[in-house]
Short mmCIF file of C-alpha atoms and ligand atoms in Angstrom, two decimals:
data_model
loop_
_atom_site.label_atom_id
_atom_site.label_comp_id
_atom_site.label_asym_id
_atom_site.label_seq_id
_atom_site.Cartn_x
_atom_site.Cartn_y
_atom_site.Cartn_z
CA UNK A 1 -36.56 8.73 5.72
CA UNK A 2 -34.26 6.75 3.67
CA UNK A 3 -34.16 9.25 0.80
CA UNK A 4 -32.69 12.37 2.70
CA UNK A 5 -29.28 12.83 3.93
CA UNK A 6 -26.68 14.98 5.60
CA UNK A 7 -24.17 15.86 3.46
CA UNK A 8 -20.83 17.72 4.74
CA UNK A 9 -19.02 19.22 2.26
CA UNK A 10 -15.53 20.12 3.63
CA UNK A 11 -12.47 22.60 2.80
CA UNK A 12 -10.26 19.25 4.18
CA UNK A 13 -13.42 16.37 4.34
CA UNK A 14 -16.25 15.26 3.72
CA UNK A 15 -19.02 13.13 4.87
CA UNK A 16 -22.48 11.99 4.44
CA UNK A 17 -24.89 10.43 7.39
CA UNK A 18 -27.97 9.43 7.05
CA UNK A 19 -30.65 8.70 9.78
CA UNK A 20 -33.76 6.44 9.48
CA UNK A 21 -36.52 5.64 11.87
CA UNK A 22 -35.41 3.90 15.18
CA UNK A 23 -31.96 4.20 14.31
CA UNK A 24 -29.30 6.68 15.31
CA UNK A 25 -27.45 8.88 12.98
CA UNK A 26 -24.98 7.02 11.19
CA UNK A 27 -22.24 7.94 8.62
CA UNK A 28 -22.06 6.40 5.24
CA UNK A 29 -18.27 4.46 4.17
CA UNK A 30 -17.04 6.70 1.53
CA UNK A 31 -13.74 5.49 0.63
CA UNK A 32 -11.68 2.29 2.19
CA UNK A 33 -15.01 1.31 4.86
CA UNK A 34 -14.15 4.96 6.41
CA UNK A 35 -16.89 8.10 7.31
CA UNK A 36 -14.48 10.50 5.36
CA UNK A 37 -13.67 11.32 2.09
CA UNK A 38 -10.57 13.68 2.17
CA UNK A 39 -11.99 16.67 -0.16
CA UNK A 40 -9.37 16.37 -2.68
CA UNK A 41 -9.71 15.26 -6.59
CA UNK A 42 -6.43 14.20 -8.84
CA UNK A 43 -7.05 14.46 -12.71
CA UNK A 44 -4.26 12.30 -14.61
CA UNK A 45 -2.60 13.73 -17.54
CA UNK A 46 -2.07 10.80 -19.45
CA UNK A 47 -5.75 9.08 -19.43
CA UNK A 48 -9.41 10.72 -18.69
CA UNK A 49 -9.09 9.16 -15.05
CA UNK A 50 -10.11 11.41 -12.23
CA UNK A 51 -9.32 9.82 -8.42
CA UNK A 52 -10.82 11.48 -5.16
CA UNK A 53 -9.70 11.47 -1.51
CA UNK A 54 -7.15 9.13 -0.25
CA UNK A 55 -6.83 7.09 -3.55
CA UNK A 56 -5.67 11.33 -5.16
CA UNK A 57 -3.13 11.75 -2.84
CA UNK A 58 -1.81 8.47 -3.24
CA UNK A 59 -2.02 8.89 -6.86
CA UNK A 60 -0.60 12.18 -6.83
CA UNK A 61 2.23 11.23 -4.32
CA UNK A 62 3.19 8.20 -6.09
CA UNK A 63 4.51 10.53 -8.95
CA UNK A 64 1.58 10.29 -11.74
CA UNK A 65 1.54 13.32 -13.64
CA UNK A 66 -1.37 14.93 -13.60
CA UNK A 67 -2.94 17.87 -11.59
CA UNK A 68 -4.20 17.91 -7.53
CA UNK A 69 -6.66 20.24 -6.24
CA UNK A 70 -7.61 20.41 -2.51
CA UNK A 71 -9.45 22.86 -0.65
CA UNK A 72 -11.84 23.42 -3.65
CA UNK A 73 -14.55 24.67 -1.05
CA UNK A 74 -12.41 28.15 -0.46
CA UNK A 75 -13.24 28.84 -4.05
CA UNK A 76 -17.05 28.91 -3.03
CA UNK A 77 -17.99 32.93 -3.53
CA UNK A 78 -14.47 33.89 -4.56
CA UNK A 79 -13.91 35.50 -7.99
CA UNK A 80 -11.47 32.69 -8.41
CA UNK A 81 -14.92 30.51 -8.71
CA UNK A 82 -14.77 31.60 -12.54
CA UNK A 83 -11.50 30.74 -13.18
CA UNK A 84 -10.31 27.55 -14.71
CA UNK A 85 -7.68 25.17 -14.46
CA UNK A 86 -5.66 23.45 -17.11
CA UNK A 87 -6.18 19.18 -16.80
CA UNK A 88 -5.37 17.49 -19.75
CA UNK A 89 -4.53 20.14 -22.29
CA UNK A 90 -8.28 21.61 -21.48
CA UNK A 91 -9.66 24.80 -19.30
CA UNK A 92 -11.58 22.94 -16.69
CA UNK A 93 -13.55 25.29 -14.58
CA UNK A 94 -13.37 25.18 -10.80
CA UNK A 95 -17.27 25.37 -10.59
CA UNK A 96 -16.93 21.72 -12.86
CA UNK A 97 -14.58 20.57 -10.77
CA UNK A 98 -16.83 21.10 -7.52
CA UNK A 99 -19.54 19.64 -8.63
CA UNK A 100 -17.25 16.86 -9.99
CA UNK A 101 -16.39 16.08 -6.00
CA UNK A 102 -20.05 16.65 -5.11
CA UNK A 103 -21.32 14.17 -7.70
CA UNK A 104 -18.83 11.53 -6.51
CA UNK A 105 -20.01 12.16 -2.93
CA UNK A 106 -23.68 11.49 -4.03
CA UNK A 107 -22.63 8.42 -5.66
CA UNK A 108 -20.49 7.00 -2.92
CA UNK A 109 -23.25 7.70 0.01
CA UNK A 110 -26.14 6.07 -2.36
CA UNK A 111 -23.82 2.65 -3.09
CA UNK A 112 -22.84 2.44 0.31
CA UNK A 113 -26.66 2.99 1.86
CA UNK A 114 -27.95 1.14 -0.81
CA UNK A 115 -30.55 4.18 -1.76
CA UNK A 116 -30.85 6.93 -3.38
CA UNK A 117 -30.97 9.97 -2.26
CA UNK A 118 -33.11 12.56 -3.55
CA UNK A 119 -33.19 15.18 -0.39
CA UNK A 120 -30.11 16.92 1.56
CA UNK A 121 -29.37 19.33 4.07
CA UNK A 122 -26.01 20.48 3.38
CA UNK A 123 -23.51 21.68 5.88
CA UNK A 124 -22.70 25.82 5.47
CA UNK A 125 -20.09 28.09 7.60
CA UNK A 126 -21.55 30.79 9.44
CA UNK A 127 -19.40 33.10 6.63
CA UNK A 128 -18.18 31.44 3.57
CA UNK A 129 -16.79 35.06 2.90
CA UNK A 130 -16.07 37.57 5.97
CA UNK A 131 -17.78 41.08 6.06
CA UNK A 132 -19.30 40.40 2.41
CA UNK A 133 -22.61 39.16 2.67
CA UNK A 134 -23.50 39.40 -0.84
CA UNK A 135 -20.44 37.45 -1.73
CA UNK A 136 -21.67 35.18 0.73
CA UNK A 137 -24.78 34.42 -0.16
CA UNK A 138 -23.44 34.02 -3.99
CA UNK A 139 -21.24 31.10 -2.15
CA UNK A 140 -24.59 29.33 -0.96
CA UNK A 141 -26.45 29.79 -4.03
CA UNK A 142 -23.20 28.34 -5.96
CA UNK A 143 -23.42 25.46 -3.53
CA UNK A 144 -27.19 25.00 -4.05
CA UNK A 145 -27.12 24.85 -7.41
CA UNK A 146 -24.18 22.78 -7.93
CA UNK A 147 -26.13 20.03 -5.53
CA UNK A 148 -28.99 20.15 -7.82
CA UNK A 149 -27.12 19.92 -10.74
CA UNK A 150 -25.76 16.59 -9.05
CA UNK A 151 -29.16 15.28 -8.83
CA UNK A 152 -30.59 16.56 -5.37
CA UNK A 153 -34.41 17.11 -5.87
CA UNK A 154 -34.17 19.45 -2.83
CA UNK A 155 -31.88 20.89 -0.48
CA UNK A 156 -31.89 22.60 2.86
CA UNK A 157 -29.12 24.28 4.47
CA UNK A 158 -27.62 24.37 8.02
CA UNK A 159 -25.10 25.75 10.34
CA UNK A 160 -22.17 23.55 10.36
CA UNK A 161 -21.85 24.24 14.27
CA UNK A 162 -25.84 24.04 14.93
CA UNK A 163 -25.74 20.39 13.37
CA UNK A 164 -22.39 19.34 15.57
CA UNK A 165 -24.73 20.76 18.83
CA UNK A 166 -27.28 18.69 17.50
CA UNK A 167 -24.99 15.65 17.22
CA UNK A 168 -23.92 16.26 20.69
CA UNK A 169 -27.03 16.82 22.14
CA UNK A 170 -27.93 12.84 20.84
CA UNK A 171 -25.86 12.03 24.08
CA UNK A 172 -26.90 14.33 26.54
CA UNK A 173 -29.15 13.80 29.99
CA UNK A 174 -30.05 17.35 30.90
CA UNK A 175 -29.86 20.94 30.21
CA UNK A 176 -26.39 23.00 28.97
CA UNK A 177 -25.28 25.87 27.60
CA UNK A 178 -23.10 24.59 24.75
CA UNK A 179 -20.19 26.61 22.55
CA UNK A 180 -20.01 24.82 19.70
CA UNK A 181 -16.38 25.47 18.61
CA UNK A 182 -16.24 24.18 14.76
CA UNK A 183 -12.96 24.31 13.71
CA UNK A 184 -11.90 22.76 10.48
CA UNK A 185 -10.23 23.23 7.71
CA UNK A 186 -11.50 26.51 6.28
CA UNK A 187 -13.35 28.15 8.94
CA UNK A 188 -13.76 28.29 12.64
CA UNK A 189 -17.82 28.25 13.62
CA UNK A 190 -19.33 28.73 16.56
CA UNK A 191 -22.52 28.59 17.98
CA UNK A 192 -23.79 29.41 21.52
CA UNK A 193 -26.96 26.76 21.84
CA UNK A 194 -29.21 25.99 24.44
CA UNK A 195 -29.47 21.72 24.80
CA UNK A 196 -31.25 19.27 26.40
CA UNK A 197 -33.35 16.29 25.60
CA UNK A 198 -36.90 18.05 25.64
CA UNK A 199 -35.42 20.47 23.71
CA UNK A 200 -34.26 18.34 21.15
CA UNK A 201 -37.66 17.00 20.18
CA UNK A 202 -38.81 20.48 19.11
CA UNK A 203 -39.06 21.21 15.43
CA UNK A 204 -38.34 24.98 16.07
CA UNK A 205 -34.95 25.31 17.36
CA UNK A 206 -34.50 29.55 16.90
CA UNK A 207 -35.22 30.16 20.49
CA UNK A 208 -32.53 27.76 21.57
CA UNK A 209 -29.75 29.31 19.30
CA UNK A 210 -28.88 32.15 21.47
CA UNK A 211 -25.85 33.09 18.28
CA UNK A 212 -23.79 32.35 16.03
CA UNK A 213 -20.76 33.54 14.77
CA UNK A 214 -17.41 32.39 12.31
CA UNK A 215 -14.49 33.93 10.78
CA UNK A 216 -12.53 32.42 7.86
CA UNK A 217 -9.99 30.64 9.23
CA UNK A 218 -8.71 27.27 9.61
CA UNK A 219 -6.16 24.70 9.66
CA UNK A 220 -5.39 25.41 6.02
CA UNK A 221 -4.86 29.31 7.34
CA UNK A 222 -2.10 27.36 10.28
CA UNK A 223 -0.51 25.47 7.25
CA UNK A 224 0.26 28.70 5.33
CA UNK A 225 1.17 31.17 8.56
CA UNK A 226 3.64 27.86 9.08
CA UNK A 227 4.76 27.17 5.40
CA UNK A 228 5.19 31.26 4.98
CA UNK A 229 7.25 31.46 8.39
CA UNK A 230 9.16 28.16 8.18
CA UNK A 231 9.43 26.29 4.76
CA UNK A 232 9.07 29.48 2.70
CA UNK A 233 12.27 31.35 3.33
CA UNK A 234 14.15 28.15 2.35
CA UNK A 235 12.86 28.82 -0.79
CA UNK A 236 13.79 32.23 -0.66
CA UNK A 237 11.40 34.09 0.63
CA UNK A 238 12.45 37.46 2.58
CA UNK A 239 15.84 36.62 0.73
CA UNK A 240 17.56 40.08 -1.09
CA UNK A 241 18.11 40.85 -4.93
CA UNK A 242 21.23 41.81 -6.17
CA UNK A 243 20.17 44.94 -6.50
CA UNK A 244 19.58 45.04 -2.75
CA UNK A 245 15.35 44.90 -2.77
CA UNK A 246 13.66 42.31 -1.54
CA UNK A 247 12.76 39.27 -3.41
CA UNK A 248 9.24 39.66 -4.68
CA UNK A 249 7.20 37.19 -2.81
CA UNK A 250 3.83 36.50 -4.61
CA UNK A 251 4.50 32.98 -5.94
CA UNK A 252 5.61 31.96 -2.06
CA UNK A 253 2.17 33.10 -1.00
CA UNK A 254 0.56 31.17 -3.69
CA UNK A 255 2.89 28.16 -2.66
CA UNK A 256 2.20 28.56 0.85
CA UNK A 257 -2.12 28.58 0.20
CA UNK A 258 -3.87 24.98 -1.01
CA UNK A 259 -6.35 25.97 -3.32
CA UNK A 260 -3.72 28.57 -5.57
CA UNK A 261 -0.80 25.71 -5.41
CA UNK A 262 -1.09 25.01 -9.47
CA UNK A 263 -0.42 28.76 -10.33
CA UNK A 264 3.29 28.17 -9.86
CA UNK A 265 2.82 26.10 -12.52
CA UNK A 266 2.01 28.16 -14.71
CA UNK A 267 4.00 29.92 -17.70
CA UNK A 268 3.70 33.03 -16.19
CA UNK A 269 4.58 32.52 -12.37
CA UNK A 270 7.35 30.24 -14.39
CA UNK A 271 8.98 33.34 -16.10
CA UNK A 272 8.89 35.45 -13.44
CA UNK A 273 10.49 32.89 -11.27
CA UNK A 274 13.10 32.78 -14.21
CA UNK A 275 13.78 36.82 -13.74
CA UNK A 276 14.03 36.77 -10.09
CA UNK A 277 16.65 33.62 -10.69
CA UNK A 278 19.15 35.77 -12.33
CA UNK A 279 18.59 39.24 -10.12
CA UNK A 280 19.10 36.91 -7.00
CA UNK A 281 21.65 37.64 -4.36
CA UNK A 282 22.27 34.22 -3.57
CA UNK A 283 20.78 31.49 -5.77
CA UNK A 284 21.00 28.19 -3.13
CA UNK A 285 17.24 29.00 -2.36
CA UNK A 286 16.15 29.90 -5.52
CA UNK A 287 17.98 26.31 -6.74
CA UNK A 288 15.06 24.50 -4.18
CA UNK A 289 12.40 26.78 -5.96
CA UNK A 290 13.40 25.68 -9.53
CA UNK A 291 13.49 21.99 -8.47
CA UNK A 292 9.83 22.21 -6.33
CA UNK A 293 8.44 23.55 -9.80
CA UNK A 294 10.34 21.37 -12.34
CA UNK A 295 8.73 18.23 -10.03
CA UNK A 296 5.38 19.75 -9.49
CA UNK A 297 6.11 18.94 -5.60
CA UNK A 298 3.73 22.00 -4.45
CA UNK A 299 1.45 20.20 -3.10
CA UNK A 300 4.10 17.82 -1.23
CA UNK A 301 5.52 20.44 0.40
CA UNK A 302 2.34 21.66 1.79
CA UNK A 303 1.80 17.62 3.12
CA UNK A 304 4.82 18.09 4.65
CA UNK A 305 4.05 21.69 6.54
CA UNK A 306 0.52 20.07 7.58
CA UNK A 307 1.79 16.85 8.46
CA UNK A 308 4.43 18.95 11.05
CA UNK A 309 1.78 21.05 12.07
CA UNK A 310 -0.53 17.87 12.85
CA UNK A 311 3.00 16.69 15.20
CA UNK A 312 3.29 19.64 16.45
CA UNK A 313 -0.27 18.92 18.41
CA UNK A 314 1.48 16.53 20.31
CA UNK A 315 5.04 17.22 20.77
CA UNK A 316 7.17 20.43 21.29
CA UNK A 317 9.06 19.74 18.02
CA UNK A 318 9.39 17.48 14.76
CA UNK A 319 11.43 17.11 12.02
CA UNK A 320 10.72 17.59 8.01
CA UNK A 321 12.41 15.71 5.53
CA UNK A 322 12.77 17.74 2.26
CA UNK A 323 14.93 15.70 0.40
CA UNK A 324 12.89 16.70 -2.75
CA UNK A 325 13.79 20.41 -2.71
CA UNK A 326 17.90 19.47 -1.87
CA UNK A 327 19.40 16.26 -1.02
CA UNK A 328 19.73 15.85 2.98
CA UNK A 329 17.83 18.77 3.64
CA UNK A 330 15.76 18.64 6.97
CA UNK A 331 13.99 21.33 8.65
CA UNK A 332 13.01 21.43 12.30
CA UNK A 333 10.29 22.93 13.84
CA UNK A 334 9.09 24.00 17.49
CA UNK A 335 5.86 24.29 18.80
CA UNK A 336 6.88 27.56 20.20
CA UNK A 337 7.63 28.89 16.41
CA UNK A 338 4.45 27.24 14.95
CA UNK A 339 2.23 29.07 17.88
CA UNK A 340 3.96 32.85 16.84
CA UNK A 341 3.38 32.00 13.16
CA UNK A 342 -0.50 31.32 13.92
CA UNK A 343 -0.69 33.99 16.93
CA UNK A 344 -2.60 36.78 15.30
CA UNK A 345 -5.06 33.87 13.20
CA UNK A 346 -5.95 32.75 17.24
CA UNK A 347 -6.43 36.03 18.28
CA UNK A 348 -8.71 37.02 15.59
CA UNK A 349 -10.89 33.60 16.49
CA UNK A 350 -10.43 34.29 19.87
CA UNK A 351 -12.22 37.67 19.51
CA UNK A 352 -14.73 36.48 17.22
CA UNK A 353 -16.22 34.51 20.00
CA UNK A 354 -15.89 37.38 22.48
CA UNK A 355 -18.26 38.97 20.06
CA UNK A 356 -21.04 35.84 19.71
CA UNK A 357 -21.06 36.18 23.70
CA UNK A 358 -21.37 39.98 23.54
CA UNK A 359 -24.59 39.64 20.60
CA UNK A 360 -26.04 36.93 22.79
CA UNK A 361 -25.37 38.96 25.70
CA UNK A 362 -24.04 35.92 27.88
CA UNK A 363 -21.25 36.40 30.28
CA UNK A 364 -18.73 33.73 29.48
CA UNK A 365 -19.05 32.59 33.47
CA UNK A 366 -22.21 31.56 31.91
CA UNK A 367 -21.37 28.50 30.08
CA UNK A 368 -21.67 24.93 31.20
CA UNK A 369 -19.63 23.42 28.21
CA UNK A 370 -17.80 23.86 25.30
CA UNK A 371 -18.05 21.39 22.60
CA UNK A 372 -14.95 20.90 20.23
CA UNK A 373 -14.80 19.28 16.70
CA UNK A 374 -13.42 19.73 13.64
CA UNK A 375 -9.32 18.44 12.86
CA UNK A 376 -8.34 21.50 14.03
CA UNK A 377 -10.03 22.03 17.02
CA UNK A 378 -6.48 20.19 18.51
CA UNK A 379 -4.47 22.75 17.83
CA UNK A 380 -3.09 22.96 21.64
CA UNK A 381 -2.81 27.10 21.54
CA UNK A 382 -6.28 27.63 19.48
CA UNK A 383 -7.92 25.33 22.68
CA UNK A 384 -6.43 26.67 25.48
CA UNK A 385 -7.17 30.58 24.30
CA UNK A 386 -10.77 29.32 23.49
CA UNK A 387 -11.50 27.77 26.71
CA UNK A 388 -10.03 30.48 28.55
CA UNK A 389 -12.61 32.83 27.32
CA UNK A 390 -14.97 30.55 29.20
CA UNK A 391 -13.62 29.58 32.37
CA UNK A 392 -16.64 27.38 34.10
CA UNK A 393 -17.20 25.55 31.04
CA UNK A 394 -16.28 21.47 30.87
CA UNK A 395 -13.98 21.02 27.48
CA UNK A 396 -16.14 18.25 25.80
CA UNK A 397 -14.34 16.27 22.58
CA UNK A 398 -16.60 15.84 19.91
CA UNK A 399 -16.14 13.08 17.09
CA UNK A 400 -13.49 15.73 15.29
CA UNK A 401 -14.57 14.49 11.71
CA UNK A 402 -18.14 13.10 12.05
CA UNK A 403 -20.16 15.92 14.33
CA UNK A 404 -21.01 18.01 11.79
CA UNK A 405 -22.28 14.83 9.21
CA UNK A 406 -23.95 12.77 12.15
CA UNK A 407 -26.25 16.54 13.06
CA UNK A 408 -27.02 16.85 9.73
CA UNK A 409 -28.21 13.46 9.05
CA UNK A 410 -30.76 14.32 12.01
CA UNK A 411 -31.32 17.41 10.51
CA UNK A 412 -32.33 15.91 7.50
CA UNK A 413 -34.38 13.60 9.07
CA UNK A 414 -36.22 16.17 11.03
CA UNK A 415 -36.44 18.60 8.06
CA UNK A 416 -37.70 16.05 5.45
CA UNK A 417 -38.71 12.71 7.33
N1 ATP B 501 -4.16 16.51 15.26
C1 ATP B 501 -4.33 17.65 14.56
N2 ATP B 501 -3.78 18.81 14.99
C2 ATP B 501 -3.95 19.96 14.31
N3 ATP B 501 -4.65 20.05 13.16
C3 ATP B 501 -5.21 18.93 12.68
C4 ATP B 501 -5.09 17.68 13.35
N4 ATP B 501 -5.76 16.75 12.63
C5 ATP B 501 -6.28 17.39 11.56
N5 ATP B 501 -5.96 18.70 11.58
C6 ATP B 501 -6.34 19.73 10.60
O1 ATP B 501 -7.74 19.81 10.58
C7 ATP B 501 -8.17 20.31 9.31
C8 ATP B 501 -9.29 19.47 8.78
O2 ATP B 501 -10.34 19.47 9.71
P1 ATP B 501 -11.82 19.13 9.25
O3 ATP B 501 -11.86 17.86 8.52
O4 ATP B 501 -12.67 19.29 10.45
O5 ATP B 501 -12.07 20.34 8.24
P2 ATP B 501 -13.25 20.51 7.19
O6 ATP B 501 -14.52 20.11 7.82
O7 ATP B 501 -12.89 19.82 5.94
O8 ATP B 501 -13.18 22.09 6.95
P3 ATP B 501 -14.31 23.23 7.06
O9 ATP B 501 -15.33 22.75 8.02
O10 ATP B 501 -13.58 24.43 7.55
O11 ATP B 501 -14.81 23.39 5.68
C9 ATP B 501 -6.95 20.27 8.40
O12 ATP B 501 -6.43 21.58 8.26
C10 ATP B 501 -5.97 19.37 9.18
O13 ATP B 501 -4.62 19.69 8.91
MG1 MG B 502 -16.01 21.05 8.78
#
């Protein structure tokens, strides 16, 4: 089937595969001849041009005025999904601005394939919302209709980690018990699958999904532990009033969080930046706060604290260059004090899995492999407390940014073809 496709709507990225007869699953270029389109939209202030993944971060970093939103997909089943944002003089509301990035994903896959497409199954965490299932399920049927709205005549949805075991099992000679360990930008899903070619011909997989299970939390959760532990205080964060009390801290958390960046912005976070400017104890910090805002440089900042985090996968310790917040100002970081900042986020992921084995009643002796993707699934500390929960298994690499769009694509084929 030419006319249905996997569609992977991600916190960080996106992707859409597709999957026709005879051929294996294959992702659609989205932007620059690559799989991905970073989930990210830039409106411009000065003309009614909107950019999208790479090309709005460019645009944004280049210095065009104008207003950056990433990580729209945490807004899915949030009250915040109501809410609006200012572009160009006008309330735009986020639920527009979704199904903005949704429409442009629809449009990308069908040039690059060629086709339209008329059917999806879209990609879902386990939880869009922890321990709220109503909330939840208002997050799906947001989703759905938002895909309609763009044009889908109908739409199925899956797992995110169920369509990366699918995607792995494509490869596979023989029977495994897989952990799928999904762990992205948003959320960390996992799913504890029975796989194996026979298997993988059967249209009715619920007797091979032994559980699933997800918690919200991600790599944008490791940028703000980081940003809120490191980059934060030199803002002044944890930094005293004159008066002796500590310096109220609510616009550092917004700071510190991708999707609430553009409420510094605002008047009011602006005039209560302005009181706690003259109560300060010391204003050098405050002086790097002022300038962040004045240049609209929230969202650099957080580039920087991900971009240090992404180093910090690979090498005990890197350097930031904030020149934009004070001239010659650098800021080094250790692996050692990234892993405390995210300690209690990996221990909270860590036990969500203990629990999937516990409702699937597997002992984790019992697993032949576990099966890594998602960006942030190379996060050394998340890995090695994952895998340690399951000492027998192999540690198998997934495509980090593809899995989940390659599974769907056979998903779709399966469920529509
Ligand atoms: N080498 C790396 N080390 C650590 N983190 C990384 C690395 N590369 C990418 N990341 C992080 O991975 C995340 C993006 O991963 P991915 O694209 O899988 O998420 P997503 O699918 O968009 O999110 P979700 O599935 O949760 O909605 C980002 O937070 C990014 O900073
Ligand atoms: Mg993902």
């Amino acid at each position: 089937m030419s006319n249905a496709c996997g569609l992977d709507f991600g916190t960080s990225n996106s992707t859409v595969g597709w999957s026709r007869p005879d051929r294996p699953a294959a992702l659609l270029p989205l932007e620059d001849g690559k799989p991905t389109l970073p989930s990210v939209i830039f409106f411009h202030a000065e003309d009614p041009l909107v950019s999208y993944g790479r090309a709005a971060l460019g645009d944004y970093l280049a210095g065009y005025e104008g207003r950056l939103m990433r990580s729209l997909k945490s807004l899915l089943g949030t009250s915040m999904m109501d809410d609006s944002t200012e572009v160009m003089g006008q309330a735009m509301p986020f639920r527009k601005l979704l199904a903005h990035f949704i429409r442009e994903l629809k449009a990308r896959a069908e040039q690059a394939g060629g086709t339209t497409f008329s059917h999806a199954v879209l990609g879902r965490p386990v939880f869009f919302i922890d321990e709220d299932p109503a909330a939840d399920r208002l997050a799906e049927e947001t989703l759905a209709e938002i895909a309609r709205d763009a044009g889908f005549a109908e739409i199925a949805f899956q797992y995110e980690p169920i369509a990366a075991a699918f995607d792995y099992e494509a490869g596979i000679a023989r029977e495994e018990l897989v952990l799928v360990a999904d762990i992205g930008g948003g959320t960390s899903d996992f799913s504890l699958v029975r796989l194996s070619p026979e298997r993988a011909r059967k249209s009715d997989r619920r007797e091979d999904i032994l559980a699933n299970g997800g918690v919200h939390i991600g790599g944008t959760d490791f940028d703000r532990a980081l940003s809120l532990a490191r980059a934060m205080p030199l803002l002044g964060l944890g930094s005293q009033l004159r008066n002796g009390k500590a310096m109220p801290s609510s616009q550092y958390f917004d700071l510190a969080s991708w999707h609430t960046i553009n409420y510094v912005y605002t008047r009011k976070a602006w005039s209560v930046v302005m009181d706690n400017y003259r109560d300060a104890a010391d204003t050098a910090s405050l002086d790097r706060l002022v300038r962040l805002i004045r240049e609209r440089a929230g969202h650099w900042l957080a580039i920087q604290v991900e971009g240090a985090k992404i180093a910090l996968s690979d090498a005990a310790s890197t350097e930031l260059d904030l020149h934009r917040l004070e001239q010659g100002l650098t800021l080094t970081i250790t692996r050692d004090e990234f892993d405390a900042s995210i300690d209690k986020l990996v221990a909270r992921t860590e036990k969500t899995v203990q629990q999937l084995l516990v409702d699937a009643g597997v002992d984790g002796n019992g697993v032949d492999t576990i099966f890594f993707t998602g960006g942030s699934s190379s996060v050394p500390l998340l890995r090695q407390r994952l895998a340690a929960l399951l000492p027998q298994a192999r540690c198998v690499e997934g495509d980090r940014f593809g899995s989940i769009g390659s599974g769907l694509a056979l998903d779709a084929a399966r469920k529509f073809g």
